[in-house]
mmCIF file of C-alpha atoms in Angstrom:
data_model
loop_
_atom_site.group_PDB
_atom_site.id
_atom_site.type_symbol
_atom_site.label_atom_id
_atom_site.label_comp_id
_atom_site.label_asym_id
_atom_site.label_seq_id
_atom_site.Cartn_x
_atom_site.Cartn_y
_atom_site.Cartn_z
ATOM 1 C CA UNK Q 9 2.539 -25.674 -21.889
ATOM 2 C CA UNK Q 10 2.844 -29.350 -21.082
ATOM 3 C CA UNK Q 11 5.266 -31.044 -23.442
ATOM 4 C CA UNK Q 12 4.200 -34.400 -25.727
ATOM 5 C CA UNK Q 13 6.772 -37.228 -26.592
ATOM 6 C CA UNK Q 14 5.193 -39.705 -28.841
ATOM 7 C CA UNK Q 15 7.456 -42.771 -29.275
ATOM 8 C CA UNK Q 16 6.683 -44.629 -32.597
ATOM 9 C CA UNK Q 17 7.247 -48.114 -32.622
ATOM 10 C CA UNK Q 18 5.875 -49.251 -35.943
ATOM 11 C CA UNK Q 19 9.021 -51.173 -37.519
ATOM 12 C CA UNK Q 20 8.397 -50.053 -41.013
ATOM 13 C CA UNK Q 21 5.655 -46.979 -40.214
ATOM 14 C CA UNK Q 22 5.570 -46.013 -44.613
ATOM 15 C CA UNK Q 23 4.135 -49.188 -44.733
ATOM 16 C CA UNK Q 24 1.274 -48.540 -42.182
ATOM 17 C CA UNK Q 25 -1.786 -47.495 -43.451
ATOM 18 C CA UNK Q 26 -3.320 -46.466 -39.944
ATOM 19 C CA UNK Q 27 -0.402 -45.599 -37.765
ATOM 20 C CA UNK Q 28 1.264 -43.082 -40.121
ATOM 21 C CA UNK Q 29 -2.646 -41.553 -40.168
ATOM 22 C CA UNK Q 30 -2.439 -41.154 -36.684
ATOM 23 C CA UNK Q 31 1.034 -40.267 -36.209
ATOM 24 C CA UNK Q 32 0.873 -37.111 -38.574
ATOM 25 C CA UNK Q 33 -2.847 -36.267 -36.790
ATOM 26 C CA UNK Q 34 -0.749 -35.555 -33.842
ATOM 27 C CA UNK Q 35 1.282 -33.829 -35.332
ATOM 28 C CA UNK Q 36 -1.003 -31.753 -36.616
ATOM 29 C CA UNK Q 37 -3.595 -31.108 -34.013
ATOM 30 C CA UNK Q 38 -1.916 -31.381 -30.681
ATOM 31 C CA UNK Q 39 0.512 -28.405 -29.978
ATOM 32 C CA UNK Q 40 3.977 -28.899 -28.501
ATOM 33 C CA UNK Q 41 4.153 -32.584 -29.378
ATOM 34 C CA UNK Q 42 7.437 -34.451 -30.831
ATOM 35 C CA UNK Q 43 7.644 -38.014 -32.303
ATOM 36 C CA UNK Q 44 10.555 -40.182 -32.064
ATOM 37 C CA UNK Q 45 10.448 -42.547 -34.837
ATOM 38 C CA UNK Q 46 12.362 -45.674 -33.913
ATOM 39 C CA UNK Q 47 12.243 -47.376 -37.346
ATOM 40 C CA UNK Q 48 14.237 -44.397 -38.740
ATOM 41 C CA UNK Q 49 16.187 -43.630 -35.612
ATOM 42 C CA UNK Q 50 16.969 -47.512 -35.267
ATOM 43 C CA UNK Q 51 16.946 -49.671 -38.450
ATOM 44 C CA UNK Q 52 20.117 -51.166 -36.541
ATOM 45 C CA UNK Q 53 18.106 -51.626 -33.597
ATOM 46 C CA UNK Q 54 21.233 -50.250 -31.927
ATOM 47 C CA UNK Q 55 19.623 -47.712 -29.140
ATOM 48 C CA UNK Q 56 20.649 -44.226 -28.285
ATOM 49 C CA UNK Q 57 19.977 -44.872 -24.575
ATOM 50 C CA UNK Q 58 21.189 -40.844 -23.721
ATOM 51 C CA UNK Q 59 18.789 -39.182 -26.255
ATOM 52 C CA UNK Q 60 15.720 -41.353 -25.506
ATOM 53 C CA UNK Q 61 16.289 -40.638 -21.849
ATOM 54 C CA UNK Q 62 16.953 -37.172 -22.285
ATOM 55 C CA UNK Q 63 13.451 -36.720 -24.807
ATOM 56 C CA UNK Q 64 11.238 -38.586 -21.786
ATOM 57 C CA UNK Q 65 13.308 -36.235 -19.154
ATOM 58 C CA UNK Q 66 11.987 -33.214 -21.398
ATOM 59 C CA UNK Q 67 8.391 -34.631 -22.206
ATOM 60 C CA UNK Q 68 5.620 -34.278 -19.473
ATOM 61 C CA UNK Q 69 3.396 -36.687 -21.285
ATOM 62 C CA UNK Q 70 5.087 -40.330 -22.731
ATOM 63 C CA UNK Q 71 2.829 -42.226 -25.394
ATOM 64 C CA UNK Q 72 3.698 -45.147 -26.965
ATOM 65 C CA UNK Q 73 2.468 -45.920 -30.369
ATOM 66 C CA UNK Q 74 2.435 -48.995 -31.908
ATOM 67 C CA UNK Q 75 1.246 -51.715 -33.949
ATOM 68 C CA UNK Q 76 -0.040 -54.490 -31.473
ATOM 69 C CA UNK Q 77 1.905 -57.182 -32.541
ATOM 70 C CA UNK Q 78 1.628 -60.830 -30.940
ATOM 71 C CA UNK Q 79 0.113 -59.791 -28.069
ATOM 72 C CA UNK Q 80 2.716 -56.797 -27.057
ATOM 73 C CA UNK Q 81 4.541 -53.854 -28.859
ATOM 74 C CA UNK Q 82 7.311 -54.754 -31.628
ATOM 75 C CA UNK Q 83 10.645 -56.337 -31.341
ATOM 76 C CA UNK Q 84 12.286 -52.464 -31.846
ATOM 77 C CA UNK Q 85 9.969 -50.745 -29.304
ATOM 78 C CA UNK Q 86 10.383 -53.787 -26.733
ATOM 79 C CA UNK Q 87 14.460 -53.199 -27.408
ATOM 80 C CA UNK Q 88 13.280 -49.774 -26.610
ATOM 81 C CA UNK Q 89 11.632 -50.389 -23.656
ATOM 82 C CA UNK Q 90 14.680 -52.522 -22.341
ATOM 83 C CA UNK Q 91 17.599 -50.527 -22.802
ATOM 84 C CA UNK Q 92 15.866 -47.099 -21.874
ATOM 85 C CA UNK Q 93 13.843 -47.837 -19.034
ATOM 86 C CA UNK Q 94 17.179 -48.758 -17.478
ATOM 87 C CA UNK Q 95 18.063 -49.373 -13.379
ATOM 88 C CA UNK Q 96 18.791 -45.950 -11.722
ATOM 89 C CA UNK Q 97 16.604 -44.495 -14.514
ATOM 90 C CA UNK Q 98 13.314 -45.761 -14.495
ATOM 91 C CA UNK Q 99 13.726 -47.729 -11.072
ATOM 92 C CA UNK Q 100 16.376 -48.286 -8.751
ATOM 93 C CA UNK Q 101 17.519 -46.273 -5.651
ATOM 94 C CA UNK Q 102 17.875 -43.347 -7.980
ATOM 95 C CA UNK Q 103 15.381 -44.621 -10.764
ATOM 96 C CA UNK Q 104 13.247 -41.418 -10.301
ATOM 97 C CA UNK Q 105 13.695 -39.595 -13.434
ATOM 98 C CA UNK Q 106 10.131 -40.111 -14.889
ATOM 99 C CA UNK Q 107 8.461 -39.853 -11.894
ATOM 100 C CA UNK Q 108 5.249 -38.130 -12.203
ATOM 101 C CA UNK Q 109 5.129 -38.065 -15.869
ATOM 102 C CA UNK Q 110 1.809 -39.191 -17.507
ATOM 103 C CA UNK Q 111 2.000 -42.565 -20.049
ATOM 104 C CA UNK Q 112 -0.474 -43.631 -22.573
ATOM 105 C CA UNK Q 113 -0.927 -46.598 -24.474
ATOM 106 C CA UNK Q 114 -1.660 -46.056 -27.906
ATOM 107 C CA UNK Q 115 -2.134 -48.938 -30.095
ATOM 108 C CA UNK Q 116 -3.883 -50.216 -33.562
ATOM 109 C CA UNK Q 117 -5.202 -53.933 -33.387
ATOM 110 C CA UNK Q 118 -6.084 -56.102 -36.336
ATOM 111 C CA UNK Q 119 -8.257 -58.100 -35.107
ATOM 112 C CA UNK Q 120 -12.228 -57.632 -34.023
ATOM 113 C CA UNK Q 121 -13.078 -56.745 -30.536
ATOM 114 C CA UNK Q 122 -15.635 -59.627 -29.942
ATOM 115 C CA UNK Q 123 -12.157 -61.539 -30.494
ATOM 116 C CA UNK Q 124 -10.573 -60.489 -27.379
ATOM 117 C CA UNK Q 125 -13.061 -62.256 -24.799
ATOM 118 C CA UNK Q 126 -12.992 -65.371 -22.661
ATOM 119 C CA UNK Q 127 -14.956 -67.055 -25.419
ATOM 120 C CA UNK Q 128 -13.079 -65.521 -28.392
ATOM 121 C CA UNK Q 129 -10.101 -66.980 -30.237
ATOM 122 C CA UNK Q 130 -7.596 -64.654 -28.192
ATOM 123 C CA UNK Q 131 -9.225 -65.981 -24.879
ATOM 124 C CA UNK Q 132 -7.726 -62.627 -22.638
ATOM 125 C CA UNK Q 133 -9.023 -58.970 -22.782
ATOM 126 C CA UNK Q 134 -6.639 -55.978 -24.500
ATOM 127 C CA UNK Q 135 -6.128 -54.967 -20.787
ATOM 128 C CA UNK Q 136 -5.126 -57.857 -19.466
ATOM 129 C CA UNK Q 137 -2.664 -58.504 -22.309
ATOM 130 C CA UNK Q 138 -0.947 -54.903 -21.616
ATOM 131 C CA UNK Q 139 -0.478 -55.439 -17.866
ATOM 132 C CA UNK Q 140 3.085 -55.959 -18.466
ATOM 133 C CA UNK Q 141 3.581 -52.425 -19.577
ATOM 134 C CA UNK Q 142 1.191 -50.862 -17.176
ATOM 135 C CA UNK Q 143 3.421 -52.541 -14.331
ATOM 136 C CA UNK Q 144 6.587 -51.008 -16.023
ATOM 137 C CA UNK Q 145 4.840 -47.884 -15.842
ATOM 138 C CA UNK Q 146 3.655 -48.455 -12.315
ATOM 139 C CA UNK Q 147 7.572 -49.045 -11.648
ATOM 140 C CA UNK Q 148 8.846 -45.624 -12.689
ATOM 141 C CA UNK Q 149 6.147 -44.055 -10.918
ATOM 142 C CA UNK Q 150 4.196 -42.658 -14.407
ATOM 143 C CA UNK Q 151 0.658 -42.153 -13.862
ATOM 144 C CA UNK Q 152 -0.907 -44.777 -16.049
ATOM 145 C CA UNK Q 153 -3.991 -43.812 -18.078
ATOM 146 C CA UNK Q 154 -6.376 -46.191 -19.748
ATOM 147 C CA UNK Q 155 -4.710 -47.211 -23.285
ATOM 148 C CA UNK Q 156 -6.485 -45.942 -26.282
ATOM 149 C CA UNK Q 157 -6.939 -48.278 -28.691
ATOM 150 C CA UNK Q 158 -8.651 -49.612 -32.147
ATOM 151 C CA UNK Q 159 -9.666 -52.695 -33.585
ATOM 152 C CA UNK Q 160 -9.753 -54.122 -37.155
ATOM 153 C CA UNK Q 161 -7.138 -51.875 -37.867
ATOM 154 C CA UNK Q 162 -5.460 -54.296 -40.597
ATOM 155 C CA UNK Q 163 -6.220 -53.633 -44.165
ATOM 156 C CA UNK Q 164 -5.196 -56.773 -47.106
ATOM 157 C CA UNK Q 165 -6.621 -55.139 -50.397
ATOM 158 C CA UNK Q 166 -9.325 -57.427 -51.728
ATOM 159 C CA UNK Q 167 -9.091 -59.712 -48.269
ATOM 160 C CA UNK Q 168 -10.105 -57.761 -45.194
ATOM 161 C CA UNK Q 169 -11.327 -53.996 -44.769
ATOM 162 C CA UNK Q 170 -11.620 -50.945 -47.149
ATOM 163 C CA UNK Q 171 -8.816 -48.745 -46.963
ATOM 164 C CA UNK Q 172 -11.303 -45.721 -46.296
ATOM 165 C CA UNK Q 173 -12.367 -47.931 -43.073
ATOM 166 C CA UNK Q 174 -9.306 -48.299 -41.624
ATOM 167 C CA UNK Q 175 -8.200 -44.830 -42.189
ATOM 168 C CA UNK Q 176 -11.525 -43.139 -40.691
ATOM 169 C CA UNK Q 177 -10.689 -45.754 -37.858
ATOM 170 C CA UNK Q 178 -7.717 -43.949 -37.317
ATOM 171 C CA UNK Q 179 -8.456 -40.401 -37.596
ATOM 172 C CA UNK Q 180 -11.229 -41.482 -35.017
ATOM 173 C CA UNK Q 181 -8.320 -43.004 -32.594
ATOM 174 C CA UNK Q 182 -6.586 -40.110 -33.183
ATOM 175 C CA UNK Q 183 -9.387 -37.541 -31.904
ATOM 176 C CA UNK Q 184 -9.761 -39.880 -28.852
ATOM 177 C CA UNK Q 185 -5.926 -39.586 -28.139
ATOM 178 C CA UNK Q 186 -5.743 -35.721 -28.082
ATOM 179 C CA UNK Q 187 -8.917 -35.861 -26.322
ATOM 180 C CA UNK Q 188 -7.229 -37.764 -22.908
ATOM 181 C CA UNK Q 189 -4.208 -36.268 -23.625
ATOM 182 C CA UNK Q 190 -5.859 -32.843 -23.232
ATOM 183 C CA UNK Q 191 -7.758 -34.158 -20.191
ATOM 184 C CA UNK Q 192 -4.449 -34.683 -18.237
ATOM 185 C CA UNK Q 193 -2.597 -31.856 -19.449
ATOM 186 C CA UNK Q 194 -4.992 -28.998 -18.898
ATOM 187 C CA UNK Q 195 -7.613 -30.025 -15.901
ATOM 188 C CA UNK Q 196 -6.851 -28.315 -12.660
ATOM 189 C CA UNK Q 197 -7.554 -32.678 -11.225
ATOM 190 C CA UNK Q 198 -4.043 -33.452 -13.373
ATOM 191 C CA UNK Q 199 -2.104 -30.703 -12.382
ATOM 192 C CA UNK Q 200 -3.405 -30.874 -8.731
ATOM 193 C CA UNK Q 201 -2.113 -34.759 -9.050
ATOM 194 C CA UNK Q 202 1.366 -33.775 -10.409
ATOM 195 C CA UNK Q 203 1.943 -31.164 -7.569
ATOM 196 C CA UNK Q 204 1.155 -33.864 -5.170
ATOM 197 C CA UNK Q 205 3.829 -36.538 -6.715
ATOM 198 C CA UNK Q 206 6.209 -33.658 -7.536
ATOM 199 C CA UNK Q 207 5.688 -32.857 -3.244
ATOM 200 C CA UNK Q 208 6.602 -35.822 -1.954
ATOM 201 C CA UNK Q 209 9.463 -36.625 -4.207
ATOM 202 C CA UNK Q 210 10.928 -33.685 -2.765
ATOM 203 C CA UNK Q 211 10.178 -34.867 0.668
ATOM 204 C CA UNK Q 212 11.586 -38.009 -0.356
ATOM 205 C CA UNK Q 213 15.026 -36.342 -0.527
ATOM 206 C CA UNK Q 214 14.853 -34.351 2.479
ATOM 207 C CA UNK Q 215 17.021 -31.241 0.810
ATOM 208 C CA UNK Q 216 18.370 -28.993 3.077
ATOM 209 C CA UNK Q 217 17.143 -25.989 1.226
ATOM 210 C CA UNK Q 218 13.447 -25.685 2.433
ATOM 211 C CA UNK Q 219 12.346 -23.075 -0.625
ATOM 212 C CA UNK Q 220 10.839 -25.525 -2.895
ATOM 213 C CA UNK Q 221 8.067 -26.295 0.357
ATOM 214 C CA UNK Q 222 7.635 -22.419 1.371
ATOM 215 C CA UNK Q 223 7.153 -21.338 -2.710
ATOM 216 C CA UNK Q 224 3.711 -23.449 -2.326
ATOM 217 C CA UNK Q 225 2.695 -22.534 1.499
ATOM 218 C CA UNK Q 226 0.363 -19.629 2.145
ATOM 219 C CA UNK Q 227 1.657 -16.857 4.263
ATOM 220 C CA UNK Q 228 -0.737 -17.958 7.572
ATOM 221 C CA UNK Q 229 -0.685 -21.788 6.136
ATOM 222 C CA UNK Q 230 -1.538 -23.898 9.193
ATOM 223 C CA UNK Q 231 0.123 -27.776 9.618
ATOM 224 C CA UNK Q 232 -1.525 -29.862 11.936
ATOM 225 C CA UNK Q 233 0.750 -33.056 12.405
ATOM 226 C CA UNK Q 234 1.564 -35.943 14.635
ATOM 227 C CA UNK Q 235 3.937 -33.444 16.494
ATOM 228 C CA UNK Q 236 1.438 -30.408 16.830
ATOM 229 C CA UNK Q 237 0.434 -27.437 15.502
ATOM 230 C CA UNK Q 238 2.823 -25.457 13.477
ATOM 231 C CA UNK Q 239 1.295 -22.162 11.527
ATOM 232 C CA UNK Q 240 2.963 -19.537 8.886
ATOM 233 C CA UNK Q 241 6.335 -19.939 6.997
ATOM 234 C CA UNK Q 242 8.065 -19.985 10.688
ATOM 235 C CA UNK Q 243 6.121 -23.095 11.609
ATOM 236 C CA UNK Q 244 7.025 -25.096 9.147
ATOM 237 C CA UNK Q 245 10.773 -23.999 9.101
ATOM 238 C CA UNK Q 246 10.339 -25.849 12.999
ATOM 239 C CA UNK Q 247 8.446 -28.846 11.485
ATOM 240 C CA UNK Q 248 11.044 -29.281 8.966
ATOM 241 C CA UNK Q 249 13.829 -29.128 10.788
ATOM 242 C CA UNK Q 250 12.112 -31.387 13.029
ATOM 243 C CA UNK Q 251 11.703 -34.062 9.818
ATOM 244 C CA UNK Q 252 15.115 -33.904 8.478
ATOM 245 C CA UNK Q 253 16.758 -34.850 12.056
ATOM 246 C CA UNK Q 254 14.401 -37.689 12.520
ATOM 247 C CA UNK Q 255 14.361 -39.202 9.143
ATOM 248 C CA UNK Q 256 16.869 -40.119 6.857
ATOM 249 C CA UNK Q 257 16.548 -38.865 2.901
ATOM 250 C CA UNK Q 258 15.589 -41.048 0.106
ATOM 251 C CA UNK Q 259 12.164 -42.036 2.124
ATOM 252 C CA UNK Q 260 9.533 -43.033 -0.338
ATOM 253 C CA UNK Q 261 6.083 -41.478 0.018
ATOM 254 C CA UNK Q 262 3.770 -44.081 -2.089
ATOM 255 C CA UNK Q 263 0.305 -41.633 -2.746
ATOM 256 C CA UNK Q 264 -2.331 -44.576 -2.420
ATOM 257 C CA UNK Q 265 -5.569 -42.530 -2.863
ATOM 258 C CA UNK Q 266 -6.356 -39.183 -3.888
ATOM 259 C CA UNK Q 267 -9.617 -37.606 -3.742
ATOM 260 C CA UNK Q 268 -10.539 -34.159 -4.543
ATOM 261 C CA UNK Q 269 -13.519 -31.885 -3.786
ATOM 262 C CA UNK Q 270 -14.504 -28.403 -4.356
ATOM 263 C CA UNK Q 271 -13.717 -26.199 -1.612
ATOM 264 C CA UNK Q 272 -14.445 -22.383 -0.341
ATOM 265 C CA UNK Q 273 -10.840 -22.239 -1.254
ATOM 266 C CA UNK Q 274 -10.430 -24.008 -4.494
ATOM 267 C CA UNK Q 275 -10.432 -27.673 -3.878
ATOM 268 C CA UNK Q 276 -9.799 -30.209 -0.579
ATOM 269 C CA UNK Q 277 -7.587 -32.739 -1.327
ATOM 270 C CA UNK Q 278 -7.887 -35.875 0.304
ATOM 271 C CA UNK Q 279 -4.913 -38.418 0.596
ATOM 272 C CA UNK Q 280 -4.204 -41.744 1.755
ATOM 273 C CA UNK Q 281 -0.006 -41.897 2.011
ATOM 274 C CA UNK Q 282 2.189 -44.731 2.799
ATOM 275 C CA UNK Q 283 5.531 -43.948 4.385
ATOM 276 C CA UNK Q 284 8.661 -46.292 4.422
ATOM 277 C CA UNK Q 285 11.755 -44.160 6.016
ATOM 278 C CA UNK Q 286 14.435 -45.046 7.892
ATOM 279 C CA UNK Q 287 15.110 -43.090 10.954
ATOM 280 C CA UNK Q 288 18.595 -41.697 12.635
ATOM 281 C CA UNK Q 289 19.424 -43.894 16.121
ATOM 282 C CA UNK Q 290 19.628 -40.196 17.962
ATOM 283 C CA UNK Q 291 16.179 -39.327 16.544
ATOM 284 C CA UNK Q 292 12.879 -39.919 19.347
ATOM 285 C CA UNK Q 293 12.952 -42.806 16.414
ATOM 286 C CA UNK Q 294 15.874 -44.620 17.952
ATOM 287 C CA UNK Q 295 16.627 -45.432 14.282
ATOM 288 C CA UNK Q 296 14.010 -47.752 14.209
ATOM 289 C CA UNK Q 297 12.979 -48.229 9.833
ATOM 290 C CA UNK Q 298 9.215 -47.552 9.818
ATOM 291 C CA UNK Q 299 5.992 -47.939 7.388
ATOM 292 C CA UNK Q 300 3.645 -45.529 8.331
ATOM 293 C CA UNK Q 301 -0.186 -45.319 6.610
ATOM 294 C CA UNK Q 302 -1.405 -41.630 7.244
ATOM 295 C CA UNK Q 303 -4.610 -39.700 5.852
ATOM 296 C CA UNK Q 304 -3.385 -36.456 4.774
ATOM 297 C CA UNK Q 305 -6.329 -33.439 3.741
ATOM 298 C CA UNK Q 306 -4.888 -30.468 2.355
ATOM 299 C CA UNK Q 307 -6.908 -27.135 1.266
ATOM 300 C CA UNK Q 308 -5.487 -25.477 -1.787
ATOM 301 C CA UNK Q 309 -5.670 -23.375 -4.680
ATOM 302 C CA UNK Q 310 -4.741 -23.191 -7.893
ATOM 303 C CA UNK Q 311 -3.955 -20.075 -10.322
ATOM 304 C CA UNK Q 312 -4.531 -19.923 -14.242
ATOM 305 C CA UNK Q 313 -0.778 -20.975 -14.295
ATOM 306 C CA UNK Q 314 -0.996 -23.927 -12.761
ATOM 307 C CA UNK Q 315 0.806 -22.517 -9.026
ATOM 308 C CA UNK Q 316 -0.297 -24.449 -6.121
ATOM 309 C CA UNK Q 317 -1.050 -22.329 -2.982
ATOM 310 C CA UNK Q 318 -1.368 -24.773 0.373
ATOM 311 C CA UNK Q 319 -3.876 -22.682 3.362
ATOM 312 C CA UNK Q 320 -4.470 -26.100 5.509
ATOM 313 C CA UNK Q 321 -2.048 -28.939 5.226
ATOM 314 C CA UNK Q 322 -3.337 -32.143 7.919
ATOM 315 C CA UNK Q 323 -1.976 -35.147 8.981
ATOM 316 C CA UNK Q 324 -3.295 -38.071 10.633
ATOM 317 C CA UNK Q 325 -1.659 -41.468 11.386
ATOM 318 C CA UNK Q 326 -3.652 -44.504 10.505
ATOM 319 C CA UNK Q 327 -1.515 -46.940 12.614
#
């Protein structure tokens, strides 16, 4: 069962009267969910950087919730952000660790939606004021989902909103969460999507052992590639070895498009890859560095477990 970190960024959430509403919803209703609660954690603001890491290693889904606060998260959760989402980590050479993981974007606004428009006192959308943190999660390689989010979710007693408003407002939000978070977590599309990332960061490092490939290739599984036709377990043993003497590891395999369609096997998945690798000088590369586009269609199935089983894996070179 896929595993739910929610990181609370609320610097004072006893105080909230919509995200502790929403935080113990999720709690409640959403199985096999923690919550990291900076302001209790943190009141220093002096990070664990080793146990945040090691929760978002653990967690398949990442939310961030949070009061949205001039335009952005908190001061804790944006100390958060910094220190955690560290080089080698989150990005870097080695900066691989979340890759594949999905992030939300759950947030409580105060002010009115008509607010957030060209002609509205805030003059930007909600969207365009998160791109920041849709880039950072672009940059660790998370797959990004639209952020869920609430207005006129400040209540002043006898100033602005009824209590019972805001409140229903976030039991509402709170629905809508589990809702996507469901959607990713349970669809054959999401799981079908984290195969593929969780595929090519393997080929990305090129590891010697070739059992992580063959565990997800049918028996009679037939490769057509840019070298030939290579069919069974056999075949691609020759493909492989084929790969790892012409390019070197740590390649990056950026998965530009993915398309999928029912199939008289389960589902045809159609990719668009870009390839950056560099090559070894003995290779029929000549160590020549290269960025490749490629069209890659794949027929598959998928069990009531979630295993992937690959019948028809093709390749064809764009450039």
């Amino acid at each position: 069962m896929s595993k739910t970190v929610v990181i609370s960024g609320h610097p004072n959430l006893e105080e909230s009267f919509t995200n502790t509403v929403i935080i113990d919803t999720l709690q409640s209703q959403l199985e096999n969910v923690s919550v990291r609660r900076l302001d209790t954690l943190y009141p220093d603001y002096n990070i664990d950087v080793e146990a945040e890491q090691a929760a978002l290693i653990d967690a398949d889904v990442i939310v961030l919730q949070f009061p949205f606060y001039w335009y952005s998260v908190p001061a804790l959760m944006k100390k958060w952000i910094d220190d955690v989402m560290s080089f080698n980590f989150a990005y870097g050479p080695e900066g691989d660790k979340l890759k594949g993981k999905d992030f939300f974007l759950s947030f409580t606004v105060g002010g009115p939606e008509e607010s957030y428009d060209p002609l509205g006192y805030n003059h930007f959308t909600i969207e365009q004021f998160v791109f920041p943190l849709q880039q950072t999660a672009y940059l660790a390689g998370m797959n990004y989902h639209k952020p869920v989010y609430t207005h006129r979710m400040v209540y002043i007693p006898n100033v602005y909103n009824e209590l019972e408003d805001v409140q229903a407002r976030a039991k509402d939000h709170s629905v809508r969460l589990i809702k996507e978070i469901h959607k990713v977590t349970e669809s054959d599309e999401s799981r079908l999507r984290k195969f593929v990332s969780l595929w090519f960061a393997q080929f990305d490092v090129l590891p010697e052992s070739d059992a992580f490939f063959l565990e997800s290739l049918s028996e009679d599984v037939v490769m057509t590639m840019p070298e030939g036709e290579f069919k069974g377990h056999a075949g691609f043993k020759d493909w492989y070895a084929v790969a790892r003497s012409t390019f070197k590891p740590n390649c990056i395999h950026d998965v530009e498009q993915f398309e999928l369609k029912s199939s008289d096997k389960g589902y045809q998945l159609e990719l668009r890859i870009l390839l950056k690798a560099d090559t070894y000088e003995d290779s029929m590369m000549k160590g020549e560095s290269i960025e490749l586009n490629v069209n890659e269609t794949w027929q598959v199935s998928i069990d009531e477990h979630g295993s992937v089983t690959i019948y028809d894996y093709k390749v064809v070179p764009m450039n």
